[in-house]
Coordinates of C-alpha atoms in Angstrom, one line a residue:
M1 CA 80.8 93.3 52.2
P2 CA 82.3 91.7 55.6
A3 CA 82.9 88.6 56.4
T4 CA 80.7 86.5 58.5
S5 CA 79.4 83.8 60.3
P6 CA 77.8 80.3 59.4
T7 CA 74.7 81.4 61.6
L8 CA 75.0 85.2 60.3
N9 CA 74.7 84.7 57.0
V10 CA 71.6 81.5 57.7
M11 CA 69.6 84.3 58.9
M12 CA 69.9 86.8 56.0
L13 CA 69.7 84.2 53.5
A14 CA 66.4 83.3 55.8
A15 CA 65.5 86.8 55.5
R16 CA 65.6 87.7 51.9
K17 CA 63.8 84.2 51.0
A18 CA 60.6 85.9 53.1
A19 CA 61.0 89.7 52.0
R20 CA 60.9 88.5 48.2
D21 CA 56.9 87.8 48.5
L22 CA 57.0 90.9 51.2
R23 CA 58.3 92.7 48.0
R24 CA 55.4 91.0 45.5
D25 CA 53.1 91.7 48.3
F26 CA 54.2 94.7 49.7
G27 CA 52.9 96.1 46.0
E28 CA 49.7 94.6 46.1
V29 CA 48.7 95.9 49.4
E30 CA 44.6 96.6 48.1
N31 CA 44.2 93.2 47.6
L32 CA 46.2 91.3 50.3
Q33 CA 43.4 89.8 52.9
V34 CA 43.5 90.8 56.4
S35 CA 41.4 90.1 59.3
K36 CA 42.5 92.3 62.6
K37 CA 44.0 91.1 65.7
G38 CA 43.2 93.9 67.5
P39 CA 42.7 97.6 66.7
G40 CA 45.6 99.4 65.9
D41 CA 47.3 95.4 64.9
F42 CA 46.9 93.9 62.3
V43 CA 47.7 90.3 60.8
S44 CA 48.2 89.6 56.8
N45 CA 49.1 86.9 54.7
A46 CA 52.5 88.6 54.1
D47 CA 53.1 88.0 58.1
L48 CA 52.5 84.8 58.1
K49 CA 53.6 83.3 54.6
A50 CA 56.6 85.3 55.7
E51 CA 57.5 83.9 59.0
Q52 CA 56.9 80.0 57.6
T53 CA 59.6 80.7 55.6
I54 CA 62.3 82.1 58.5
F55 CA 60.6 79.0 60.0
E56 CA 61.6 77.1 57.2
E57 CA 64.5 77.5 56.4
L58 CA 66.0 78.2 59.7
S59 CA 65.3 74.6 61.0
H60 CA 66.7 73.3 58.7
A61 CA 69.8 75.2 58.8
R62 CA 69.5 74.3 62.9
P63 CA 67.5 71.7 63.3
G64 CA 66.3 71.5 66.7
Y65 CA 66.2 75.5 67.9
G66 CA 63.6 76.8 69.8
F67 CA 61.8 79.6 68.1
I68 CA 59.9 82.0 69.7
M69 CA 57.9 83.8 66.6
E70 CA 55.6 87.5 66.9
E71 CA 52.5 85.1 64.7
S72 CA 53.4 81.4 65.8
G73 CA 54.4 81.3 69.9
V74 CA 56.7 79.5 71.2
R75 CA 58.2 76.9 70.1
E76 CA 60.3 74.4 72.2
G77 CA 63.9 73.0 70.2
K78 CA 66.1 69.5 71.6
D79 CA 67.9 72.2 71.8
K80 CA 67.2 73.7 75.1
T81 CA 69.7 76.4 74.6
H82 CA 69.3 78.8 71.8
N83 CA 65.8 80.2 70.7
W84 CA 65.6 82.0 67.6
I85 CA 63.9 85.2 68.4
V86 CA 61.3 86.9 64.9
D87 CA 59.5 89.4 64.0
P88 CA 59.0 88.5 60.0
L89 CA 56.7 91.7 59.2
D90 CA 57.1 94.4 62.0
G91 CA 55.8 97.6 60.7
T92 CA 52.9 95.8 59.1
S93 CA 50.5 99.0 59.6
N94 CA 52.9 101.1 57.5
F95 CA 52.5 97.7 55.6
L96 CA 48.9 97.8 54.7
H97 CA 48.4 101.5 54.6
G98 CA 51.5 101.4 51.8
I99 CA 54.1 102.7 53.6
P100 CA 57.6 101.3 53.0
H101 CA 59.7 101.0 55.9
F102 CA 58.4 97.8 57.2
A103 CA 61.1 95.7 58.7
T104 CA 62.1 91.8 59.6
S105 CA 63.7 90.9 63.0
I106 CA 65.4 87.7 63.1
A107 CA 67.8 87.4 66.1
L108 CA 69.3 84.1 68.0
E109 CA 69.4 84.3 72.1
R110 CA 71.7 81.8 73.0
E111 CA 71.8 80.7 77.0
G112 CA 69.6 83.7 77.6
Q113 CA 71.9 86.0 76.0
L114 CA 70.9 87.2 72.6
V115 CA 74.1 86.3 70.2
A116 CA 73.4 88.5 66.7
G117 CA 70.6 90.0 64.9
V118 CA 69.4 91.2 61.7
V119 CA 66.6 93.2 60.7
Y120 CA 65.9 94.2 56.4
N121 CA 63.9 96.4 54.8
P122 CA 62.2 94.4 52.5
V123 CA 61.7 97.8 50.0
T124 CA 64.5 99.3 50.3
D125 CA 67.4 95.8 50.0
E126 CA 68.8 98.1 53.8
M127 CA 70.6 94.6 55.6
Y128 CA 71.5 94.9 58.7
Y129 CA 73.7 92.4 61.1
A130 CA 75.0 92.3 63.7
E131 CA 77.1 89.4 65.7
K132 CA 78.3 89.3 69.2
G133 CA 81.5 90.7 69.8
T134 CA 82.1 91.7 65.8
G135 CA 80.1 94.1 64.9
A136 CA 77.3 96.1 63.6
Y137 CA 76.5 96.8 59.8
F138 CA 74.7 98.4 58.0
N139 CA 75.3 96.2 54.5
D140 CA 78.5 97.1 53.4
K141 CA 79.8 99.5 56.2
R142 CA 80.6 99.4 59.3
M143 CA 77.7 101.7 62.0
R144 CA 78.2 103.1 64.9
V145 CA 76.2 104.6 66.6
A146 CA 75.9 108.6 66.4
G147 CA 78.6 110.6 68.8
R148 CA 76.6 113.5 70.3
T149 CA 75.9 113.8 74.0
R150 CA 73.4 116.6 74.5
L151 CA 69.9 116.3 74.3
S152 CA 69.4 119.7 72.6
D153 CA 70.9 118.5 69.8
A154 CA 69.5 114.7 69.3
V155 CA 66.8 113.7 67.5
L156 CA 65.0 111.1 69.3
A157 CA 62.7 107.5 68.1
C158 CA 60.2 106.4 69.7
G159 CA 57.2 104.4 69.8
I160 CA 53.7 106.4 70.6
P161 CA 50.7 104.0 72.1
H162 CA 47.5 103.9 70.4
G163 CA 44.0 103.0 70.2
V164 CA 43.4 100.5 73.6
R165 CA 47.5 99.8 74.5
A166 CA 48.2 101.5 77.8
G167 CA 51.0 104.3 78.5
Q168 CA 48.9 106.9 76.6
E169 CA 49.5 109.0 79.9
A170 CA 52.9 107.5 80.6
F171 CA 53.8 108.9 76.6
A172 CA 51.9 112.2 77.1
N173 CA 54.3 112.9 80.1
E174 CA 57.3 112.1 78.9
I175 CA 56.9 114.2 75.2
K176 CA 55.8 117.0 77.3
T177 CA 59.2 116.9 79.1
L178 CA 61.3 116.1 76.2
L179 CA 59.7 118.0 73.4
P180 CA 61.6 121.5 75.2
K181 CA 65.1 119.8 75.0
V182 CA 65.8 118.2 71.8
A183 CA 66.1 118.8 69.1
G184 CA 62.9 116.4 67.5
V185 CA 61.2 113.0 68.4
R186 CA 60.3 111.1 65.2
R187 CA 57.6 107.5 65.5
F188 CA 58.4 105.7 62.7
G189 CA 56.1 102.5 63.1
A190 CA 59.0 99.3 63.4
A191 CA 60.6 99.3 66.5
A192 CA 63.0 97.4 64.4
L193 CA 64.4 100.2 63.0
D194 CA 64.3 102.4 65.2
L195 CA 67.1 100.1 66.5
A196 CA 68.8 100.0 63.2
Y197 CA 68.1 103.6 62.6
V198 CA 70.8 104.1 66.7
A199 CA 72.9 101.6 65.7
A200 CA 73.3 103.0 62.2
G201 CA 74.3 106.8 64.2
R202 CA 70.5 108.1 61.9
V203 CA 68.4 108.9 64.7
D204 CA 70.7 109.1 68.3
G205 CA 68.6 108.0 70.6
F206 CA 64.4 105.8 71.2
W207 CA 62.3 104.7 73.5
E208 CA 59.2 103.0 73.3
R209 CA 56.9 101.1 76.5
G210 CA 55.3 97.8 76.4
L211 CA 57.0 96.3 73.5
S212 CA 57.7 91.8 72.6
S213 CA 60.7 90.4 73.1
W214 CA 60.3 89.6 68.8
D215 CA 60.5 93.3 68.1
M216 CA 64.2 94.3 69.8
A217 CA 65.7 91.7 69.9
A218 CA 67.8 91.8 67.1
G219 CA 68.0 95.5 67.2
V220 CA 69.3 95.6 70.6
V221 CA 71.7 93.5 68.9
L222 CA 72.8 95.9 66.6
V223 CA 73.0 98.6 69.3
R224 CA 75.2 96.7 71.6
E225 CA 77.8 96.3 68.1
A226 CA 77.4 99.7 67.1
G227 CA 78.9 100.7 70.8
G228 CA 75.3 101.8 72.3
I229 CA 73.3 101.1 75.8
V230 CA 70.6 99.6 75.7
T231 CA 68.5 98.9 79.0
D232 CA 64.9 98.8 79.9
L233 CA 63.6 102.3 81.3
K234 CA 63.7 101.6 84.7
Q235 CA 67.1 100.4 84.4
G236 CA 67.3 97.0 87.4
S237 CA 64.3 95.3 85.3
N238 CA 64.6 93.4 82.0
F239 CA 63.3 95.4 78.9
L240 CA 62.9 91.5 77.4
E241 CA 59.9 91.0 80.1
T242 CA 59.0 94.4 80.8
G243 CA 58.4 95.2 76.7
D244 CA 60.5 98.7 77.8
I245 CA 63.8 99.5 76.7
V246 CA 65.5 102.7 75.3
A247 CA 68.7 102.9 73.7
A248 CA 71.6 105.4 72.9
N249 CA 74.7 106.5 73.2
D250 CA 76.1 106.0 76.9
T251 CA 76.5 110.4 77.8
L252 CA 72.3 110.2 76.0
H253 CA 71.9 107.3 77.6
D254 CA 72.2 108.4 81.1
R255 CA 70.8 112.2 79.9
L256 CA 67.8 109.5 79.0
I257 CA 67.3 107.8 82.0
P258 CA 66.0 110.9 84.1
E259 CA 63.5 113.0 81.9
L260 CA 61.9 109.8 81.3
G261 CA 61.4 108.6 84.5

């Protein structure tokens, strides 16, 4: 494994510790006590336990850093220049249905800039990690975004708004536009892993609307350090605020923007 910084080591350790309970609960998914936050948006004991583990580990390692977490919200720290952005279980619906495609996502924000990210799938033991200026890695291998430049060769990942979520009409128009022009579209159900797959060259691009910062932050660092481009769908906005994101290599990114605009 390539040498990693103390910061990345702390992040990966927290993700692996949270994974212990996630793996166990995934094996007994039918016994989980589950409550609904809303249509298609579940929270389980597994989410809460994983988030608490990550919070404790990171708080111990970096006292004073703030937190932005999916389940617990914002916890301000004494150090106003650093925030951990945490999704303990991205792909909760997959998890609860016994589909082994979910991840823990941890990012570090320094003075408003994303500087480090870790995405970890506990079932497959796939660790994706990156730090600004040092490259992106999958386990011990360097990652690069795919080099395909034609839409007709590209397989894209996406998110689909479901239930009562906004954006269904926009998505229907996007799919109608893109399907005849690309090699395929996949909907996996975990945005953090979608972005990790872009970084690893497994898919050529990704887009989704209405995400939260914890869904994207770590994956954004991965894609950028793997040589890719990440922007808001309108390019002039902050995707962490709008939740609308597109990621790909530079050529495909520029070709996707007009199709999704």
